[in-house]
Amino acid sequence: MTGDVAGAIAIAFLVIVGALVAAAECAIGRIGRAKAHHLAQGRPGAATRLLVKIVEDPAPYFNGLLLVTLLCLLTGTAIATGLAIRAVATAPEVIAAAVMTFVVFVVAGIVPRTFALQYAERVAVTAARPVYIASVI
């Protein structure tokens, strides 16, 4: 039972990280070069300078975000499948796939992207530093 709780916590953590990465990717993708430069002039600071650097050449940063997203969501799905196999007798793989598809679609897809579109500037500036650091690692 302790392993099941730890697995559920791990899944929740991985889905939340996946959602944060999705929000960052969406917000930064929404901010164009001109907007990033405008933000850097209006709010000088390290975060806006990093945002400008990211939007000038987004491919390496977005590739890193995609890798983190895939690692989180696929690992979460694998853990969910393992939990389902131990807990459900009939079609555990199908149940795990269905539940995780819904969770990933809503919690790590629609909700963070909608939020990022509504608050693109704030999310992009906030996410610039973690995105930059993650791409360096």
Coordinates of C-alpha atoms in Angstrom, one line a residue:
M1 CA 0.0 0.0 0.0
T2 CA 2.9 2.4 0.8
G3 CA 4.2 1.8 -2.7
D4 CA 0.8 2.7 -4.2
V5 CA 0.7 6.0 -2.3
A6 CA 4.3 6.8 -3.4
G7 CA 3.3 5.9 -6.9
A8 CA 0.3 8.2 -6.8
I9 CA 2.4 11.0 -5.4
A10 CA 5.0 10.5 -8.1
I11 CA 2.3 10.6 -10.8
A12 CA 0.8 13.8 -9.4
F13 CA 4.2 15.4 -9.2
L14 CA 5.1 14.4 -12.8
V15 CA 1.8 15.6 -14.2
I16 CA 2.2 19.0 -12.4
V17 CA 5.7 19.4 -13.8
G18 CA 4.3 18.5 -17.2
A19 CA 1.6 21.1 -16.8
L20 CA 4.1 23.8 -15.8
V21 CA 6.3 23.0 -18.8
A22 CA 3.3 23.1 -21.1
A23 CA 2.3 26.5 -19.7
A24 CA 5.9 27.8 -20.2
E25 CA 6.1 26.5 -23.8
C26 CA 2.7 28.0 -24.7
A27 CA 3.4 31.4 -23.1
I28 CA 6.9 31.8 -24.6
G29 CA 5.7 30.7 -28.0
R30 CA 3.0 33.3 -27.8
I31 CA 5.4 36.1 -27.1
G32 CA 7.0 37.4 -30.2
R33 CA 10.4 39.0 -30.6
A34 CA 8.9 42.5 -30.6
K35 CA 6.9 41.9 -27.5
A36 CA 9.8 40.4 -25.7
H37 CA 12.0 43.4 -26.5
H38 CA 9.2 45.7 -25.4
L39 CA 8.9 43.8 -22.1
A40 CA 12.7 44.0 -21.6
Q41 CA 12.5 47.8 -22.0
G42 CA 9.6 48.2 -19.7
R43 CA 10.7 45.7 -17.1
P44 CA 14.5 45.6 -17.2
G45 CA 15.8 42.5 -15.3
A46 CA 17.4 39.2 -15.8
A47 CA 14.1 37.4 -16.5
T48 CA 13.2 39.6 -19.4
R49 CA 16.7 39.5 -20.8
L50 CA 16.5 35.7 -20.8
L51 CA 13.1 35.8 -22.4
V52 CA 14.5 37.9 -25.2
K53 CA 17.4 35.4 -25.6
I54 CA 14.9 32.5 -25.7
V55 CA 12.6 34.1 -28.3
E56 CA 15.5 35.0 -30.5
D57 CA 16.4 31.3 -30.9
P58 CA 13.6 29.2 -29.4
A59 CA 14.4 25.8 -31.0
P60 CA 16.9 24.6 -28.4
Y61 CA 14.8 25.7 -25.5
F62 CA 11.6 24.2 -26.9
N63 CA 13.4 20.9 -27.6
G64 CA 14.5 20.8 -23.9
L65 CA 10.9 21.5 -22.9
L66 CA 9.6 18.8 -25.1
L67 CA 12.1 16.3 -23.6
V68 CA 11.0 17.2 -20.0
T69 CA 7.3 17.0 -21.0
L70 CA 7.8 13.5 -22.6
L71 CA 9.8 12.2 -19.6
C72 CA 7.3 13.4 -17.1
L73 CA 4.1 12.2 -18.9
L74 CA 5.5 8.9 -20.1
T75 CA 7.0 8.1 -16.7
G76 CA 3.7 9.0 -15.0
T77 CA 1.8 6.8 -17.4
A78 CA 4.2 3.9 -16.8
I79 CA 3.8 4.2 -13.0
A80 CA 0.0 4.4 -13.4
T81 CA 0.1 1.2 -15.5
G82 CA 2.1 -0.5 -12.8
L83 CA -0.4 0.6 -10.1
A84 CA -3.3 -0.5 -12.2
I85 CA -1.8 -3.9 -12.9
R86 CA -1.6 -4.5 -9.1
A87 CA -5.0 -3.0 -8.3
V88 CA -7.3 -4.1 -11.2
A89 CA -7.9 -7.6 -12.4
T90 CA -9.5 -6.9 -15.8
A91 CA -7.8 -4.8 -18.5
P92 CA -5.5 -2.8 -16.2
E93 CA -3.5 -1.4 -19.1
V94 CA -6.6 -0.1 -20.8
I95 CA -7.8 1.5 -17.6
A96 CA -4.5 3.1 -16.9
A97 CA -4.2 4.4 -20.5
A98 CA -7.7 5.8 -20.4
V99 CA -7.3 7.6 -17.0
M100 CA -3.9 9.0 -17.9
T101 CA -5.0 10.1 -21.3
F102 CA -7.8 12.1 -19.6
V103 CA -5.5 13.5 -16.9
V104 CA -2.8 14.5 -19.3
F105 CA -5.3 16.0 -21.8
V106 CA -7.0 18.1 -19.1
V107 CA -4.6 18.7 -16.3
A108 CA -1.3 18.9 -18.3
G109 CA -2.8 20.1 -21.6
I110 CA -5.9 22.3 -21.7
V111 CA -5.7 23.9 -18.2
P112 CA -2.1 25.1 -18.3
R113 CA -2.2 26.2 -22.0
T114 CA -5.4 28.2 -21.4
F115 CA -3.9 29.9 -18.4
A116 CA -0.7 30.6 -20.3
L117 CA -2.7 32.1 -23.2
Q118 CA -4.6 34.4 -20.9
Y119 CA -1.5 35.5 -19.0
A120 CA 1.2 35.1 -21.6
E121 CA 3.4 37.9 -20.5
R122 CA 3.4 37.1 -16.9
V123 CA 3.9 33.3 -17.5
A124 CA 6.6 33.9 -20.1
V125 CA 8.6 36.2 -17.9
T126 CA 8.2 33.9 -14.9
A127 CA 9.2 30.8 -16.9
A128 CA 12.2 32.4 -18.7
R129 CA 14.7 31.6 -16.0
P130 CA 13.7 28.0 -15.4
V131 CA 13.5 27.3 -19.1
Y132 CA 16.9 28.8 -19.7
I133 CA 18.5 26.8 -16.8
A134 CA 16.8 23.6 -17.9
S135 CA 18.2 24.0 -21.4
V136 CA 21.7 24.6 -20.1
I137 CA 21.6 21.4 -18.1

